[in-house]
XYZ file of C-alpha atoms in Angstrom:
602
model
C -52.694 196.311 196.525
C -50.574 196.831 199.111
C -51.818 194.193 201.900
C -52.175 191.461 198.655
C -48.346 192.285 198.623
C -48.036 191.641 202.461
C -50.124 188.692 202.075
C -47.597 187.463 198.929
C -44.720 187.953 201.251
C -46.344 186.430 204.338
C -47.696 182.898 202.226
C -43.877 183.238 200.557
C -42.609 183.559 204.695
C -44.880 180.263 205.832
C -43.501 178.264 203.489
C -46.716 178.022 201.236
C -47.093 176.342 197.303
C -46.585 177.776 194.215
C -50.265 177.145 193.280
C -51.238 179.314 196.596
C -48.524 182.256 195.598
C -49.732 181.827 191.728
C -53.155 182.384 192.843
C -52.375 185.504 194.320
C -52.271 187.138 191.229
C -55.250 185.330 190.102
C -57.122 187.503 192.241
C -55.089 190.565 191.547
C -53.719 190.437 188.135
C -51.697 193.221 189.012
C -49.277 191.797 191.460
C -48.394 189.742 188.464
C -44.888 190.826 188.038
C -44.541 190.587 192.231
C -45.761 186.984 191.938
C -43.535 185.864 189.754
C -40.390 187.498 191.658
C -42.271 185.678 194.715
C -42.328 182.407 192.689
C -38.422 182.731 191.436
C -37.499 183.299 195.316
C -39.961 179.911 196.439
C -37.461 177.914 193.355
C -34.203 179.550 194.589
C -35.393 178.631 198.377
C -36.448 175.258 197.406
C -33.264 174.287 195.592
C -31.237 175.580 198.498
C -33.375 172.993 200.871
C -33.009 170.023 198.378
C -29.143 170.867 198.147
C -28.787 170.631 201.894
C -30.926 168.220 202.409
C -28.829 166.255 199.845
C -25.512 167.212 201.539
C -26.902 165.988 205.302
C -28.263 162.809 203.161
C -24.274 162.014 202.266
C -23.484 162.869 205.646
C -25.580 160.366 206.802
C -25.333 157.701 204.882
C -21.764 157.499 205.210
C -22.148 157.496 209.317
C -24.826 154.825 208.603
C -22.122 152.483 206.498
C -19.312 153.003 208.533
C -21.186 151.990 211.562
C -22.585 148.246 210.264
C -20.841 145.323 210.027
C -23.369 142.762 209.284
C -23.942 142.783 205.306
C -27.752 142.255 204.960
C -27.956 145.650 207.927
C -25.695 147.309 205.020
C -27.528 146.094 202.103
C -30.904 147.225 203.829
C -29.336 150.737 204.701
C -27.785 151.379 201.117
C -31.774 150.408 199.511
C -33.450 152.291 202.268
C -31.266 155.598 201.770
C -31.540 155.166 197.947
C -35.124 155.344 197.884
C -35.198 158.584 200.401
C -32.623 160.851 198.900
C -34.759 160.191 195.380
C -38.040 160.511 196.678
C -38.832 157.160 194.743
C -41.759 154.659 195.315
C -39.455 151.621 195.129
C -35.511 151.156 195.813
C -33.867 147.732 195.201
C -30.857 146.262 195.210
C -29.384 143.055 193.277
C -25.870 141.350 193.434
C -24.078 139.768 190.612
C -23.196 136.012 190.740
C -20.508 135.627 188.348
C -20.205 131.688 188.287
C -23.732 131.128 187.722
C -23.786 134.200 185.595
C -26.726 135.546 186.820
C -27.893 139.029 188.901
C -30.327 138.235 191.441
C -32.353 140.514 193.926
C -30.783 141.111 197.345
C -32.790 143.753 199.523
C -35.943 145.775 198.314
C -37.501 148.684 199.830
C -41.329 149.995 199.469
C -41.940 146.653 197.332
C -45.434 144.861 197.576
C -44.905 141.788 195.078
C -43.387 138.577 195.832
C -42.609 137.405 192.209
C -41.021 140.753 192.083
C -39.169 140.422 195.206
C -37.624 136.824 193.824
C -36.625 137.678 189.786
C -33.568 136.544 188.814
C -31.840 138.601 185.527
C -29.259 136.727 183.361
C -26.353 139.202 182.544
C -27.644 141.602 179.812
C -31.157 140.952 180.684
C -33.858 143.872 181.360
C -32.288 147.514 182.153
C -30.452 146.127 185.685
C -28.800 143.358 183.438
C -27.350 146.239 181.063
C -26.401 148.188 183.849
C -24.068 145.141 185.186
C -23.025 144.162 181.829
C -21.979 147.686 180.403
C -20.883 148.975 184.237
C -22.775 152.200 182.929
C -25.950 154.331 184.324
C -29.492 153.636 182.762
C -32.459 155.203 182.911
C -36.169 155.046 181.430
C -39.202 156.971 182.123
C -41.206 153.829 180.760
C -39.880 150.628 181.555
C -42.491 148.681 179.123
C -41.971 151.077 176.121
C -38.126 151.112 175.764
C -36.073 149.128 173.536
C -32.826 149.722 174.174
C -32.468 146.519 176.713
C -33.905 142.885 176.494
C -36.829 142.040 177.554
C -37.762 139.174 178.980
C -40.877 137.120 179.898
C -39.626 136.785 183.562
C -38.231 140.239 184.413
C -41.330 141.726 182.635
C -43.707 139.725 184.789
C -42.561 140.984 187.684
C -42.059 144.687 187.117
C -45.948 144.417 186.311
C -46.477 142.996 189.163
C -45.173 145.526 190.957
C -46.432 147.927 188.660
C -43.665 149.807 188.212
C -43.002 152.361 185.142
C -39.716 154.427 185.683
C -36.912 153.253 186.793
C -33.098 153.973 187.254
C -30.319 151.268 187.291
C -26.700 152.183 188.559
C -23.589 150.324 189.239
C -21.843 149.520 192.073
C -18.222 148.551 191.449
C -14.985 147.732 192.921
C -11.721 148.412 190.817
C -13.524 147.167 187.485
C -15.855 144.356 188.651
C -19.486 145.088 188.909
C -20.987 143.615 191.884
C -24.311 144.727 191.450
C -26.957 147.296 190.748
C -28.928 150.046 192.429
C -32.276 150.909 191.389
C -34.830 153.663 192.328
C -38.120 153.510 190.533
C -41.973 154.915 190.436
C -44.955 153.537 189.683
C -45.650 156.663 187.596
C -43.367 158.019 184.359
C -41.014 160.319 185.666
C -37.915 161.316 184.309
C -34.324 161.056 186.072
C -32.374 164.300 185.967
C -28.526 164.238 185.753
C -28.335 165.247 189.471
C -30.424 162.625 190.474
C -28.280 159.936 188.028
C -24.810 161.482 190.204
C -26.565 161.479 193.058
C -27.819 157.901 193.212
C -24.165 157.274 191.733
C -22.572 158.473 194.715
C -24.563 156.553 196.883
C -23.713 153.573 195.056
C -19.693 154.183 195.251
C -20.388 154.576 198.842
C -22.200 151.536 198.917
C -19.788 149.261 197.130
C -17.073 150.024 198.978
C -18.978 149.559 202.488
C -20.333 146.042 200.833
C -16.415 145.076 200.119
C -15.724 146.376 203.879
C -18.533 144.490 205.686
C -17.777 141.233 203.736
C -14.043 141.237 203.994
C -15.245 141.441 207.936
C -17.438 138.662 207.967
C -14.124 136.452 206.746
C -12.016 138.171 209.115
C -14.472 136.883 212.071
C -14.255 133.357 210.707
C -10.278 133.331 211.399
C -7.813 133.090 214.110
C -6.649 135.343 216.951
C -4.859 137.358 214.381
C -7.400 138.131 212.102
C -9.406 139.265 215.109
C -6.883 141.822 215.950
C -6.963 143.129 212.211
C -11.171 143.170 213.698
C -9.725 145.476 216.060
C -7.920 148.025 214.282
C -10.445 148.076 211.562
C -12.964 149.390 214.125
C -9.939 151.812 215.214
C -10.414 153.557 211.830
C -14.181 153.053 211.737
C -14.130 155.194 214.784
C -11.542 157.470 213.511
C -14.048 158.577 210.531
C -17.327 158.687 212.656
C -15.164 161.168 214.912
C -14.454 162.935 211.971
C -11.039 162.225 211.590
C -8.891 162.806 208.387
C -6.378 161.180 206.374
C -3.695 161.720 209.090
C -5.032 160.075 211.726
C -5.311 157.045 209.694
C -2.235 157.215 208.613
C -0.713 157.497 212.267
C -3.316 154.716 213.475
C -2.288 151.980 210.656
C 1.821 153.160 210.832
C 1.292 152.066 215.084
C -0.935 148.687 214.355
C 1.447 147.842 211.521
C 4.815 148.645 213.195
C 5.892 150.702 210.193
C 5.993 154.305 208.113
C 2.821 154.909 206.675
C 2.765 157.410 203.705
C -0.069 159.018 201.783
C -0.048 160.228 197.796
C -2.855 161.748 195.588
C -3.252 160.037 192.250
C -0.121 162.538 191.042
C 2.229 161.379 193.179
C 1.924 164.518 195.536
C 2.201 163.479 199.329
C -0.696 163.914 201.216
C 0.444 162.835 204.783
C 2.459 160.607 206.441
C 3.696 158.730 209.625
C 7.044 158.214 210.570
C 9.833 158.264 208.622
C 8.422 159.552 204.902
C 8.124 157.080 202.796
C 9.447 158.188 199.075
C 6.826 158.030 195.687
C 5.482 154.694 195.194
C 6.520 153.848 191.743
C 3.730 154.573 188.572
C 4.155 150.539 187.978
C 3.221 149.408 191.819
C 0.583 151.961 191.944
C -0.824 150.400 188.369
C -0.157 146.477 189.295
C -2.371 147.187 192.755
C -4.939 148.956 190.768
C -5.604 146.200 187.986
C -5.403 143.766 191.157
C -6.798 145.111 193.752
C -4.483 144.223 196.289
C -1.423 145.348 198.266
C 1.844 144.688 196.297
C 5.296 144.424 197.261
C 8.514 146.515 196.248
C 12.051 146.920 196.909
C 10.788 149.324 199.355
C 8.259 147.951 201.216
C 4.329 147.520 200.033
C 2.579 150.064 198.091
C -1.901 149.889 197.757
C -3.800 151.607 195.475
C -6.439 153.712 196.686
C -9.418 153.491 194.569
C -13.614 154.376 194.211
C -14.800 151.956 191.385
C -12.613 152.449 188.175
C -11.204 155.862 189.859
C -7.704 156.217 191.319
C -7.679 158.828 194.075
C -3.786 158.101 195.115
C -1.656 155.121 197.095
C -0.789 154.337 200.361
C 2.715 153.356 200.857
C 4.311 151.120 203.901
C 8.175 150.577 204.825
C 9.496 149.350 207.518
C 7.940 145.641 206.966
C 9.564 143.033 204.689
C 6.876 140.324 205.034
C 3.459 141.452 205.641
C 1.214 138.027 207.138
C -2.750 137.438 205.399
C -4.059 139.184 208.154
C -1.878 142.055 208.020
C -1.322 142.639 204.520
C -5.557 142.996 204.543
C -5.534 145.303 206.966
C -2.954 147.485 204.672
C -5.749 147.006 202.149
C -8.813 147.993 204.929
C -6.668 151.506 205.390
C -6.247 152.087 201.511
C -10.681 151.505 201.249
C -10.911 153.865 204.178
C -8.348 156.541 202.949
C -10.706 156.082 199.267
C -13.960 156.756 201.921
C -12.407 159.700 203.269
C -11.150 161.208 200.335
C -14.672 160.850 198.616
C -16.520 161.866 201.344
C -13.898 165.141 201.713
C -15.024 165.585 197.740
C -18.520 165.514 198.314
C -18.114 167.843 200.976
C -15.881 170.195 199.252
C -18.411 170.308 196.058
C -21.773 171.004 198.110
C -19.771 173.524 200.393
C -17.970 175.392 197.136
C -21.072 175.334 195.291
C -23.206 176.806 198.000
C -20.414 179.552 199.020
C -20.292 179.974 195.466
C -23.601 181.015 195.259
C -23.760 183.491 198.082
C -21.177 185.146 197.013
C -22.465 185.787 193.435
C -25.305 187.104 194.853
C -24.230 189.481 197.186
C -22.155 190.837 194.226
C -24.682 190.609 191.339
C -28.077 191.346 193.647
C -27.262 192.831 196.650
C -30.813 194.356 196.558
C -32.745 191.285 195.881
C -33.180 190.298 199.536
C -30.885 191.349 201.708
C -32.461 189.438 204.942
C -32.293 186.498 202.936
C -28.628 186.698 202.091
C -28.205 187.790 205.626
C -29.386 184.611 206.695
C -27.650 182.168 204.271
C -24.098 183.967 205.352
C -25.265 183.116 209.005
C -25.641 179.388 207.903
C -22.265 179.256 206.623
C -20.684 180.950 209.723
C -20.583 184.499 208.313
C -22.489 187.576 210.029
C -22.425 190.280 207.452
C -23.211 192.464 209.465
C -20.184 193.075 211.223
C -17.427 194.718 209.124
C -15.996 192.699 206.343
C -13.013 193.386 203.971
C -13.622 192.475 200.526
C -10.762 191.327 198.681
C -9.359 190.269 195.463
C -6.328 188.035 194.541
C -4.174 188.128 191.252
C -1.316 185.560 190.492
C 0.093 185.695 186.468
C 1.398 181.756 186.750
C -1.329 180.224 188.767
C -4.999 179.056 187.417
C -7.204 180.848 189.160
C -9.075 177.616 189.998
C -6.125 176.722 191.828
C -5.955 180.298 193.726
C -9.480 180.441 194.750
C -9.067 176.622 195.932
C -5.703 178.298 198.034
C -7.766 181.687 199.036
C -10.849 179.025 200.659
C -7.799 178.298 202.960
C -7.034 181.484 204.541
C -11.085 182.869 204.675
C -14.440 181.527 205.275
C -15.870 182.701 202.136
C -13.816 182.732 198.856
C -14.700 181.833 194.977
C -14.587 183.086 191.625
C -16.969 185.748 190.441
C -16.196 187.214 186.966
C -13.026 185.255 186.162
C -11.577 187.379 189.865
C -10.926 185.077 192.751
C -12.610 186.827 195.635
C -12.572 186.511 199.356
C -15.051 187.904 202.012
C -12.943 188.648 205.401
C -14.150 189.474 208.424
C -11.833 192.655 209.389
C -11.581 196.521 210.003
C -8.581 197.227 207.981
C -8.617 196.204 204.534
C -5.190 197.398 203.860
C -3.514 195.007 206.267
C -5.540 192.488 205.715
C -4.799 192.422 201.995
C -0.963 192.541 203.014
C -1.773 188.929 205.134
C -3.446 187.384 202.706
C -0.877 188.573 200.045
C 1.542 186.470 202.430
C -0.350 183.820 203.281
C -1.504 182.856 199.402
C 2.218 183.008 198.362
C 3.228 180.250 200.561
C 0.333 178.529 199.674
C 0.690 178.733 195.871
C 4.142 179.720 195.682
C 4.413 182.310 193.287
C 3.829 186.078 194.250
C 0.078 186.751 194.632
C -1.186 190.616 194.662
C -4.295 191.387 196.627
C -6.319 194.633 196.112
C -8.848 194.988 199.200
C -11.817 197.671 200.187
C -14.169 198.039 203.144
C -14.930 197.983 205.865
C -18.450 196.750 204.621
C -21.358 195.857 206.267
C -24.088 194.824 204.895
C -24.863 193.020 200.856
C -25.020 196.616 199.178
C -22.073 197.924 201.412
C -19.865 194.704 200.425
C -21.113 195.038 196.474
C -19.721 198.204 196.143
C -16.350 197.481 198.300
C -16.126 195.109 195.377
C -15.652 197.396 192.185
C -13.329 199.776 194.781
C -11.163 196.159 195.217
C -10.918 195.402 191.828
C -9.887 199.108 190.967
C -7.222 198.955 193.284
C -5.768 195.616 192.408
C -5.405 197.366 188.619
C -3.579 200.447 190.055
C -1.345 198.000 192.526
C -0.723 195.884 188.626
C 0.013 199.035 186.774
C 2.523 200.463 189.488
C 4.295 197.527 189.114
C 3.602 196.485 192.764
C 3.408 192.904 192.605
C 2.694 190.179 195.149
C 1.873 192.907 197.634
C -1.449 193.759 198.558
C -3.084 197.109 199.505
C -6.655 198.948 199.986
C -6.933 202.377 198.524
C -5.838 204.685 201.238
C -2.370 202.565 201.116
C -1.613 203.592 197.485
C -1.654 207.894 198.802
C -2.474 209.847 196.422
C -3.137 207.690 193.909
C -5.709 206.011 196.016
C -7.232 209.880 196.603
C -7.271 209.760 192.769
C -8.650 206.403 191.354
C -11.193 206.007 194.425
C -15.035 205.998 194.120
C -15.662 207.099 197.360
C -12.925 209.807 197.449
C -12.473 210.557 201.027
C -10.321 213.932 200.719
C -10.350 215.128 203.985
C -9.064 211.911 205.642
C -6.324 212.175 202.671
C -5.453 215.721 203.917
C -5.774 214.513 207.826
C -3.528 211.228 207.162
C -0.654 213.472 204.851
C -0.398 216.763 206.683
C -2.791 216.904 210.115
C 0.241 217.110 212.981
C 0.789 220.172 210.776
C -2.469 221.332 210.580
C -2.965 220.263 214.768
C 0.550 222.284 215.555
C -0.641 225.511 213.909
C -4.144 225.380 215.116
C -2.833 224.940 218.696
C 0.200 227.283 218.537
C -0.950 230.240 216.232
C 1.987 229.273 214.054
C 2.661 229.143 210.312
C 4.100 226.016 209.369
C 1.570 225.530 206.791
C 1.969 228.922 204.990
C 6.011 227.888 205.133
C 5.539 224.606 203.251
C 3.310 226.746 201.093
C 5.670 229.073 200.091
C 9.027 226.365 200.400
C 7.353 224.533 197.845
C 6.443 227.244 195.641
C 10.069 228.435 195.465
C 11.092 225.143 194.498
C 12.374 224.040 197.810
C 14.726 227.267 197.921
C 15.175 228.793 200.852
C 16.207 232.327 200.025
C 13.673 233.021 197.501
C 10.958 230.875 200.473
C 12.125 233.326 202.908
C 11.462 236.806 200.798
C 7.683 235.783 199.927
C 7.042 234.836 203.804
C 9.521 238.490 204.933
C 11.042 236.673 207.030
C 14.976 236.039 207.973
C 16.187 232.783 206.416
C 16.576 230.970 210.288
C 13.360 231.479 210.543
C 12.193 229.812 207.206
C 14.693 226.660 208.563
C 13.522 226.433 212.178
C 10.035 226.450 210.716
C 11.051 223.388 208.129
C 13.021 221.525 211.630
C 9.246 221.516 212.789
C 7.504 220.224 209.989
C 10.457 217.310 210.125
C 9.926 216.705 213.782
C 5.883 216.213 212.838
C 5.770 214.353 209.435
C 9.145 212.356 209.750
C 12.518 212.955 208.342
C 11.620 211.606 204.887
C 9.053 214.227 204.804
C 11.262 215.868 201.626
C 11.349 212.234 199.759
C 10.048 212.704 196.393
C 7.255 210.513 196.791
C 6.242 212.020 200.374
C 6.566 215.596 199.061
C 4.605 214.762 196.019
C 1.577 213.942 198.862
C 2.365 216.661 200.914
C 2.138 218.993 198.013
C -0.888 217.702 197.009
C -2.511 217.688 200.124
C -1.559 221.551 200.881
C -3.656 222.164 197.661
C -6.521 220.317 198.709
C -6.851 221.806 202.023
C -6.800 225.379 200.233
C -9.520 224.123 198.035
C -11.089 222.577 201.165
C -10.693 226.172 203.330
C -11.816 228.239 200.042
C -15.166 226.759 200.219
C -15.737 227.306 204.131
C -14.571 231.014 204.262
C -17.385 232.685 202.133
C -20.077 231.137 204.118
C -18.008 232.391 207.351
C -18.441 235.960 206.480
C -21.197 238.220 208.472
């Protein structure tokens, strides 16, 4: 049984099928509970791969559309790209004609018929008609048998021809035109999940907006010296996003072609960047008349653009500083607001895949830190984190802020951060959890603004090790909330005795060393009594006289003793708090020394 396991794990290792790891236990139907863990790990594995492959799909098709300028090299990208990322037998693409009200096929990929490579749809013909008409996603897993679109004798002639069965239609839009559709379709039934629908949907906002961009170019190259130099600059911010640049360098680069302040807003107003002099709030009526437009408009101010990804507002760009903006320049206003939209979705998409897959990880390592470990191990490693070097585990409280909104603040300051169990948590690389928590504390304040307390354990290393720094985290960030201790942030051994009390791994000797060990050093070296004194001080209710009659000694004596204990544990040592410790301590190192002497006797 043993070397079928091996074998399960080494098939599972090489990257085999399900049918090979299924038939495992068809030759040993007792590994059947071990093939089925084997088979849950080959899904988990396998949706990882699609994920990323997904994510580096995005990546590049957006490299691939900012780079072209000529539209048919666009159109031919967007099809090609459509039909990888779905795996698809045939990807197509047609563009509407609104005078002759008619949708016509632009670019195909992976097609084999002529007639089908020619149809022409009138609007709300066939499923790609629907698709432009209603602006909405459609998809069937058999073209021939579905009723919910027209059919006609044309479009149904040629989707025999190519033989096609399933297919998926969606729109591609700018502000609230439809300009066309984007199919992906098999020659066998298949159904389209949701993930595939958003996926082929993000493709397609991607792919409108490049289609806008390359032909707004094409009539920029048919004009004069001036439109050439708007050529220019829009390959300035081309080149600004295939760095990877971000919405400030735009911002800077458009503010120095222009000759004015640029500023930057999010669809609430908020300012995102800016360049120059800050530019204030474009007004809710500007922002609305350039959105139903589509164009730059002018204000009292200056010029304010919406910045838009089919019917979605992501924010505005602002300008001041120019009364009159020529053709030439007022488009190249309205180039910067399509880029800012391009970087703002592409920042989205980014920020989903990466939450989603840090979201993940850190479930797991808190929910199955046994299930694995070398494969969590090695997903950390892909995100940048090497789990086996000490880590603070940490989480963050805040009574007036969502906690959506914290964890979104606590992905700031960490490289691994998310909610788990309504808790925002964050994994930080770092050997003292106390002070660590106290940075963070500070850091997600003036981030969110409001006092933020942070209860922290560790070091961990290691899934299991970082799993059970967890529950010590969340234990202490409900002792830091009952003492009242808000907006700080603390690990166990910062809270004293309390932390000696309410921790799981009670570490009472390093409470005794930490509270009372110059003592303890001082005696051992000296052959003095220091400790006995505190003993006995303490006992007689920090009175000297009656201190000094249960130690026989003269009263001096008792005080020079007490000058010593100052000189070691600080002059607060007699604060109530510090004496509470010290007190505390004395009594566990008595328990402590009980236990040794009997098994020092001959």
């Amino acid at each position: 049984m043993n070397d079928d396991v091996v074998r399960l794990l080494e098939l599972l290792a090489a990257g085999a099928s399900s049918e090979q790891l299924a038939h495992v236990a068809v030759e040993n139907p007792q590994l059947g509970k071990v093939t089925a863990l084997a088979l849950r790990v080959h899904s988990t594995l396998g949706a990882h791969r699609r994920r990323e492959a997904e994510l580096s799909a995005l990546f590049d098709t957006a490299s691939d559309l900012a780079r072209l300028r000529d539209t048919d090299a666009v159109l031919r990208s967007i099809v090609r790209r459509g039909r990888t990322l779905l795996g698809v037998d045939v990807s197509y693409l047609s563009l509407n004609d609104e005078v002759a009200g008619r949708t016509y096929m632009r670019v195909t990929d992976g097609s084999v018929s002529r007639l089908f490579q020619k149809v022409t749809l009138g609007m709300g013909e066939g499923l790609g008609g629907l698709v432009a008409q209603t602006a909405q996603p459609y998809a069937t897993h058999d073209y021939f048998a579905d009723e919910r679109f027209r059919h006609t004798w044309p479009i149904d002639s040629a989707v025999r021809d190519e033989g096609l069965t399933a297919i998926l239609g969606v729109p591609l839009t700018l502000g609230d035109q439809v300009i066309g559709v984007l199919y992906a379709s098999d020659r066998t039934r298949r159904e389209f999940t949701p993930d595939e629908v958003a996926l082929l949907s993000s493709l397609a906002d991607h792919a409108a907006i490049a289609l806008d961009n390359a032909a707004l170019l094409e009539e920029i190259s048919a004009h004069s010296e001036a439109l050439h130099r708007a050529e220019e600059a829009h390959d300035r911010l081309m080149d600004l996003v295939l760095r990877g640049g971000d919405v400030p360098e735009v911002a800077a680069a458009v503010a120095d072609v222009l000759r004015g302040s640029i500023g930057m807003f999010d669809a609430d107003g908020t300012e995102l960047t800016g360049s120059g002099s800050t530019p204030p709030e474009p007004p809710a009526e500007a922002v609305a008349t350039s959105r139903t437009a589509g164009r730059a408009v002018s204000t009292s101010d200056g010029w304010v653009c919406a910045v838009q990804a089919g019917p979605e507002l992501l924010g505005s760009i602002v300008l001041v500083g120019r009364a009159d903006l020529v053709d030439a320049d007022r488009r190249l206003f309205e180039r910067a607001a399509v880029v800012t939209a391009l970087l703002l979705m592409l920042r989205r998409s980014v920020a989903k895949a990466e939450d989603e897959v840090r979201g993940e990880l850190l479930t797991d390592l808190l929910t199955s830190p046994d299930r694995n470990p070398g494969a969590l191990l090695a997903r950390a490693e892909r995100l940048g984190l090497d789990l086996v070097e000490p880590h603070a585990v940490l989480i963050a409280h805040a009574d007036r802020v969502p906690r959506t909104r914290l964890a979104v603040a606590a992905g700031r300051c960490t490289a691994l951060a998310g909610m788990h169990a309504e808790e925002v948590v964050l994994l930080v690389p770092a050997g003292d959890p106390g002070a660590t928590a106290s940075r963070i504390a500070a850091e997600l304040r003036s981030i969110v603004d409001t006092p933020v307390t942070v209860g922290a354990a560790g070091p961990a290393r290691g899934p299991q090790e970082i799993a059970a720094a967890h529950a010590e985290a969340a234990r202490c960030l409900r002792a830091l909330l009952a003492l009242g201790r808000i907006g700080e942030g603390a690990a166990m051994d910062g809270l004293g005795f309390l932390g000696v009390l309410l921790g799981e791994q009670t570490d009472l000797g390093g409470f005794v060393r930490r509270t009372i060990g110059p003592v303890l050093d001082y005696d051992a070296r000296r052959s003095t009594e220091l400790v006995d004194t505190l003993h006995a001080y303490f006992a007689a209710g920090a009175n000297l006289t009656r201190a000094k009659d249960a130690l026989h000694v003269h009263v001096n004596t008792v005080v020079q003793r007490l000058d010593r204990v100052g000189s070691l544990l600080g002059c607060d040592w007699q604060a109530p708090d510090r004496a509470l410790e010290i007190q505390l301590a004395l009594r566990l190192h008595n328990l402590q020394a009980s236990r040794i002497r009997p098994a020092q006797r001959p």
